[in-house]
PDB file of C-alpha atoms in Angstrom:
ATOM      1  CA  UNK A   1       0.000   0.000   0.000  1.00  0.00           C
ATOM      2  CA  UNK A   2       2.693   1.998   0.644  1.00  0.00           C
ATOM      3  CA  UNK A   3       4.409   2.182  -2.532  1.00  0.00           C
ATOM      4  CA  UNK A   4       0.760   2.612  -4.292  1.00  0.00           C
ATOM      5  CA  UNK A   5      -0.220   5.216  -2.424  1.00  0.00           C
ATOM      6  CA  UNK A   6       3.409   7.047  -1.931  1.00  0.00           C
ATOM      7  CA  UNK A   7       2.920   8.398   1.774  1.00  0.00           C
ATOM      8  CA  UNK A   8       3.168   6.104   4.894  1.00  0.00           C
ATOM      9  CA  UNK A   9       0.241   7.841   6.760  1.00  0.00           C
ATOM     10  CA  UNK A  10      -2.181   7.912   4.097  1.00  0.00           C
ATOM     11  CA  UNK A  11      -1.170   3.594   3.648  1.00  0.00           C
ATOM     12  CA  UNK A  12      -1.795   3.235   7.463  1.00  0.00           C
ATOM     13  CA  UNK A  13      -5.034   5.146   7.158  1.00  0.00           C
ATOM     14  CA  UNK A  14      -6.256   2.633   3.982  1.00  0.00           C
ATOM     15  CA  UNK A  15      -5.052  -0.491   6.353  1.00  0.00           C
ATOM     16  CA  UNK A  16      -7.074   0.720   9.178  1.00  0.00           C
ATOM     17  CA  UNK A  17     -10.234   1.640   6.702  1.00  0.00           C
ATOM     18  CA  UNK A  18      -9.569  -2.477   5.118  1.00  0.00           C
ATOM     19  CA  UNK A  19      -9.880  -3.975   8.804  1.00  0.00           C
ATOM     20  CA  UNK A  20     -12.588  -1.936   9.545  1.00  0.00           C
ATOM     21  CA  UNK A  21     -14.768  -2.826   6.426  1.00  0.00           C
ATOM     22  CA  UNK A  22     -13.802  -6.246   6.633  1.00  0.00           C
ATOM     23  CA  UNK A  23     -14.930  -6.512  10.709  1.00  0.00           C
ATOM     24  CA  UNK A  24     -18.058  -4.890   9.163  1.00  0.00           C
ATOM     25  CA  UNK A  25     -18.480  -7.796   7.124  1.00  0.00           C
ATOM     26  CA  UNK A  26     -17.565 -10.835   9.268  1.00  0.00           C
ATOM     27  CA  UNK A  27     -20.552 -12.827   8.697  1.00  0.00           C
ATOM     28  CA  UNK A  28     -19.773 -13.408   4.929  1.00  0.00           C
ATOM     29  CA  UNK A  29     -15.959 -14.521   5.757  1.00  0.00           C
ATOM     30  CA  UNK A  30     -16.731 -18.070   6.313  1.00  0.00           C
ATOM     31  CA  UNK A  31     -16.992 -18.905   2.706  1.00  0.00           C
ATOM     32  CA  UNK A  32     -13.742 -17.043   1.926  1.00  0.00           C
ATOM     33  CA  UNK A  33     -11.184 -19.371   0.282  1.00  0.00           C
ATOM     34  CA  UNK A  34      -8.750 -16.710  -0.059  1.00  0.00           C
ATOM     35  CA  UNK A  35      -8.893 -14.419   2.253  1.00  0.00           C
ATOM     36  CA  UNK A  36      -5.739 -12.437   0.905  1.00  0.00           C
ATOM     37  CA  UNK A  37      -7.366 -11.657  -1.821  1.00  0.00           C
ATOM     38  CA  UNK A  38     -10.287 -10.907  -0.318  1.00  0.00           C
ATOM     39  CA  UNK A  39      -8.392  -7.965   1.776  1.00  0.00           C
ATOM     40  CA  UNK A  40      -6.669  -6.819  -1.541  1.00  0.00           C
ATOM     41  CA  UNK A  41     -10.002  -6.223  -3.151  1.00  0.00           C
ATOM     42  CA  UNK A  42     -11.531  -4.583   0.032  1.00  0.00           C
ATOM     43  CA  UNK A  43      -8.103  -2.304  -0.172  1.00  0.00           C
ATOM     44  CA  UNK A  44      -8.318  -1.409  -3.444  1.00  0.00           C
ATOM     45  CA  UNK A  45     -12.444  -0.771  -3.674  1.00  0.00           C
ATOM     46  CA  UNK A  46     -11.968   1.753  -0.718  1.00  0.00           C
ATOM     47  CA  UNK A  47      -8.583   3.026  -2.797  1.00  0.00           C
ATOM     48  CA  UNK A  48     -10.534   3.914  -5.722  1.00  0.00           C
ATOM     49  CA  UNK A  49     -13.361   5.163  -3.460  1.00  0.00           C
ATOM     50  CA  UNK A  50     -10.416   7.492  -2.069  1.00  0.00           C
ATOM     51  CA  UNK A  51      -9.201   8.678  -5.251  1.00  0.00           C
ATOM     52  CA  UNK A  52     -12.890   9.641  -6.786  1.00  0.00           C
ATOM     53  CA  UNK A  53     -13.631  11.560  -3.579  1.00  0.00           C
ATOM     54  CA  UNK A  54      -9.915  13.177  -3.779  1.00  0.00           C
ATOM     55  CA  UNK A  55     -10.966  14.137  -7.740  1.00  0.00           C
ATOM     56  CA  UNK A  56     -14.262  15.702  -6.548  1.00  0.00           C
ATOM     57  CA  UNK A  57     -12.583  17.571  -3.777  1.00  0.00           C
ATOM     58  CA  UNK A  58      -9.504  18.694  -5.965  1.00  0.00           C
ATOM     59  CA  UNK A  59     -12.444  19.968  -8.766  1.00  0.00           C
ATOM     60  CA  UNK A  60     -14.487  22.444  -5.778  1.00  0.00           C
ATOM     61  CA  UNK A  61     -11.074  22.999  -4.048  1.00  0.00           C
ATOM     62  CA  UNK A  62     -10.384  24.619  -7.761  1.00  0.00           C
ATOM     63  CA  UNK A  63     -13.292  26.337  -8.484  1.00  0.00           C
ATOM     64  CA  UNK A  64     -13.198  27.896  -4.703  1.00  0.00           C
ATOM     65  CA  UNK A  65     -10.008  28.772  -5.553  1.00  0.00           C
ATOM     66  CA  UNK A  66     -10.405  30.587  -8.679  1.00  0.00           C
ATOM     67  CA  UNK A  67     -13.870  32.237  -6.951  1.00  0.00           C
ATOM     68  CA  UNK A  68     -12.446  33.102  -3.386  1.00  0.00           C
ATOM     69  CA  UNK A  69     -11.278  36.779  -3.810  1.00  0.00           C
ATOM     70  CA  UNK A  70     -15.411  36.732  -4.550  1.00  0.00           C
ATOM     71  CA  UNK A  71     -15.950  35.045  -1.502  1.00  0.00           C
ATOM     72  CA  UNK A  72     -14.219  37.374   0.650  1.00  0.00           C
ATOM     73  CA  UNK A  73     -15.770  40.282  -0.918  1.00  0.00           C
ATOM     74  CA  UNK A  74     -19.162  38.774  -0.585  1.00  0.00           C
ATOM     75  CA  UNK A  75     -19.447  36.332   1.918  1.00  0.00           C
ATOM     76  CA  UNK A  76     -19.074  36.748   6.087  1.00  0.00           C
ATOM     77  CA  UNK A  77     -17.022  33.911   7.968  1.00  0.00           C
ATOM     78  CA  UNK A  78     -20.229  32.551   8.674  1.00  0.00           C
ATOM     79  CA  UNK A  79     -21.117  32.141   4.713  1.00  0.00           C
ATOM     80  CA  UNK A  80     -18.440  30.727   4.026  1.00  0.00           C
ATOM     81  CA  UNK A  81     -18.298  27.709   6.445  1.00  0.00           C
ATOM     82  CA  UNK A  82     -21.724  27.179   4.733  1.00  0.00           C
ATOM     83  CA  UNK A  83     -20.071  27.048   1.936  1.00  0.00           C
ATOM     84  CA  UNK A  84     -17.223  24.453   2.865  1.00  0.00           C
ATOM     85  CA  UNK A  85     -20.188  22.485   4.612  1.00  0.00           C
ATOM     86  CA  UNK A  86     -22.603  22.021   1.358  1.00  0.00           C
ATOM     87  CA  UNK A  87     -19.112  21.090  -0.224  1.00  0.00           C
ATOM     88  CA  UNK A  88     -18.901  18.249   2.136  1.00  0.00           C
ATOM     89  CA  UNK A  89     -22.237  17.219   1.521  1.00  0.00           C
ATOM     90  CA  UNK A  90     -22.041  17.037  -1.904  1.00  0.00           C
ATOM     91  CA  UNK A  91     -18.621  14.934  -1.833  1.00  0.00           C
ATOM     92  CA  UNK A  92     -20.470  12.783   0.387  1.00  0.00           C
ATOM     93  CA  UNK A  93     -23.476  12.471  -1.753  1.00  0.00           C
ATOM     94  CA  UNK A  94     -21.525  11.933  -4.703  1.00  0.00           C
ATOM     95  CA  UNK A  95     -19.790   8.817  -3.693  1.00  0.00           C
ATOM     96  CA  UNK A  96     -22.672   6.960  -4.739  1.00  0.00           C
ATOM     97  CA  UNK A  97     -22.381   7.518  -8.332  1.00  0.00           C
ATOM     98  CA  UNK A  98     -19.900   6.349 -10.854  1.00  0.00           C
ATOM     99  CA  UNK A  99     -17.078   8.312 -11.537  1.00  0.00           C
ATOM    100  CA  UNK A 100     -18.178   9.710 -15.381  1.00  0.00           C
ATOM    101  CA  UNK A 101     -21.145  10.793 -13.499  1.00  0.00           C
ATOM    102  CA  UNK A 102     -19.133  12.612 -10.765  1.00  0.00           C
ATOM    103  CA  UNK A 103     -17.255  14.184 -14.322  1.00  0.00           C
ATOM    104  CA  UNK A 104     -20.196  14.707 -16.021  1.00  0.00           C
ATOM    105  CA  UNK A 105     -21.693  16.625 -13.088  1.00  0.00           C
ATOM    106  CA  UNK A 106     -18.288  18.666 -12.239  1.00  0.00           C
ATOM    107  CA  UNK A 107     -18.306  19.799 -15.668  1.00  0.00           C
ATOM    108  CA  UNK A 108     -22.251  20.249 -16.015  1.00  0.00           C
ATOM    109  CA  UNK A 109     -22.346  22.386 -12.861  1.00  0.00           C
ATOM    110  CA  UNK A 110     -19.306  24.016 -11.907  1.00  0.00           C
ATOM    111  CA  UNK A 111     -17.223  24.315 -14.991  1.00  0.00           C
ATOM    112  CA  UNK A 112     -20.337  25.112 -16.955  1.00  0.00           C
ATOM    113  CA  UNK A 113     -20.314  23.291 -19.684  1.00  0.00           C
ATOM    114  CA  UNK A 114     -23.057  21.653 -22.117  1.00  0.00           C
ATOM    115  CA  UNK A 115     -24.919  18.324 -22.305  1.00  0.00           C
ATOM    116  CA  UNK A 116     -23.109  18.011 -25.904  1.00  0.00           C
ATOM    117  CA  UNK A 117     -19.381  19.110 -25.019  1.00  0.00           C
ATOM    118  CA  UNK A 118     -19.596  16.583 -21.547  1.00  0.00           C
ATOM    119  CA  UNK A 119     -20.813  13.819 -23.755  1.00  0.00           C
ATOM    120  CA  UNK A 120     -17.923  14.675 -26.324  1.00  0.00           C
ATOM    121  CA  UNK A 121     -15.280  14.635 -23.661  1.00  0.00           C
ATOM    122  CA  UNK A 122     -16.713  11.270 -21.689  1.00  0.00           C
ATOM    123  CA  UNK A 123     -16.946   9.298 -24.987  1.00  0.00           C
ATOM    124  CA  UNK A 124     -20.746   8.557 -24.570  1.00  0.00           C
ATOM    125  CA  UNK A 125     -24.292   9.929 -25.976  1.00  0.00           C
ATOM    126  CA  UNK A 126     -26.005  13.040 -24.821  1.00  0.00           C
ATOM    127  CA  UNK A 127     -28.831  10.942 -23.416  1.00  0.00           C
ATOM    128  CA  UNK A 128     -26.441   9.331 -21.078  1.00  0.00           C
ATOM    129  CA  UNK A 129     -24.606  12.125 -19.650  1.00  0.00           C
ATOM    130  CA  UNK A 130     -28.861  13.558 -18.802  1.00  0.00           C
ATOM    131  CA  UNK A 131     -29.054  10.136 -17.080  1.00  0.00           C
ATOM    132  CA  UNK A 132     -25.772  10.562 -15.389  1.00  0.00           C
ATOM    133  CA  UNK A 133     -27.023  14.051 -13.810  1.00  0.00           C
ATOM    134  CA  UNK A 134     -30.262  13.001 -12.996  1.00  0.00           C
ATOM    135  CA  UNK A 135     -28.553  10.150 -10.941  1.00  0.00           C
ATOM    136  CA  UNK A 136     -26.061  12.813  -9.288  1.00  0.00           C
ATOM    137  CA  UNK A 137     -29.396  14.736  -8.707  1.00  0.00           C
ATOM    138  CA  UNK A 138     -31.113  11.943  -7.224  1.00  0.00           C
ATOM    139  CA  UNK A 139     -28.019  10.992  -5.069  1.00  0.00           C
ATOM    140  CA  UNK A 140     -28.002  14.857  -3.408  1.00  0.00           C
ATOM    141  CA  UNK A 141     -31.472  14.468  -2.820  1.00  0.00           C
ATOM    142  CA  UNK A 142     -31.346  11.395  -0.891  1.00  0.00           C
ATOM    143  CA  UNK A 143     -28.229  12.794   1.072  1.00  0.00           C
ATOM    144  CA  UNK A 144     -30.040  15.722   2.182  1.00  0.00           C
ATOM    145  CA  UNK A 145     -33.267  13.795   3.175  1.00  0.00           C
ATOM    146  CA  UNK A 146     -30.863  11.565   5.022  1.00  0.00           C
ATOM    147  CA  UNK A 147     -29.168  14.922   7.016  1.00  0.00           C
ATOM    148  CA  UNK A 148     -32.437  16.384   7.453  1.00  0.00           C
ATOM    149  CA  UNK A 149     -33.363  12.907   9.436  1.00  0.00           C
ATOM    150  CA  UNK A 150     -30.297  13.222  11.985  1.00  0.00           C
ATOM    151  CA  UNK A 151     -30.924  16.825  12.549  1.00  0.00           C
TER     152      UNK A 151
END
């Protein structure tokens, strides 16, 4: 994991997040033939996870940065943390979707850009990249029903 991921914390950090997942699942180990495999595909399903969530933070981390002389001219302290908050969310809401759905929404919605020029970029038809967003829709919707409930 180490040499994978390049930094000895962030390795450490992936371990911990395999053992946990797999505790979470004991009751389906007793079928398990390999279990060392079965730890190296937990490991690299929550890598992946890591890296799509890293994408989608990198993406609003870059559009706050080329908007945050606005938001300091605009917003309070206050505003902002809203800001960073609804960020959150939406990272978190996200990480149900696939990842050209994540793209297709990034683009859509923060970088602007239309049903025809995503579908160009991602390779697929204009129909799909309106089913991706509906999905990413669908997915925020859900998340914020689901915060609502704890609140």
């Amino acid at each position: 994991m180490r040499q994978k991921l390049g930094n000895t914390d962030q390795a450490a950090d992936l371990v911990q997040d395999t053992f946990i997942k797999l505790l979470q699942t004991r009751d389906e180990l007793f079928g398990i033939k390999e279990p060392r495999a079965y730890l190296t595909s937990i490991a690299k399903k929550l890598l992946i996870d890591q890296v799509r969530r890293k994408r989608i933070e990198q993406a609003y981390l870059d559009g706050l940065s080329q908007m945050e002389y606005m938001l300091e001219a605009v917003a309070s302290p206050e505003d902002q943390m809203q800001i960073i908050q609804a960020i959150n969310q939406l990272c978190k809401a996200l990480e149900g979707v696939s990842e050209k759905a994540q793209q297709a929404f990034i683009l859509h919605y923060l970088e602007g850009y239309t049903h025809k020029e995503i579908a160009e970029r991602l390779s697929v038809s204009t129909k799909m990249i309106q089913k991706y967003l509906a999905s990413c829709l669908i997915q925020c919707y859900q998340n914020r029903q689901d915060m609502d409930a704890c609140i």
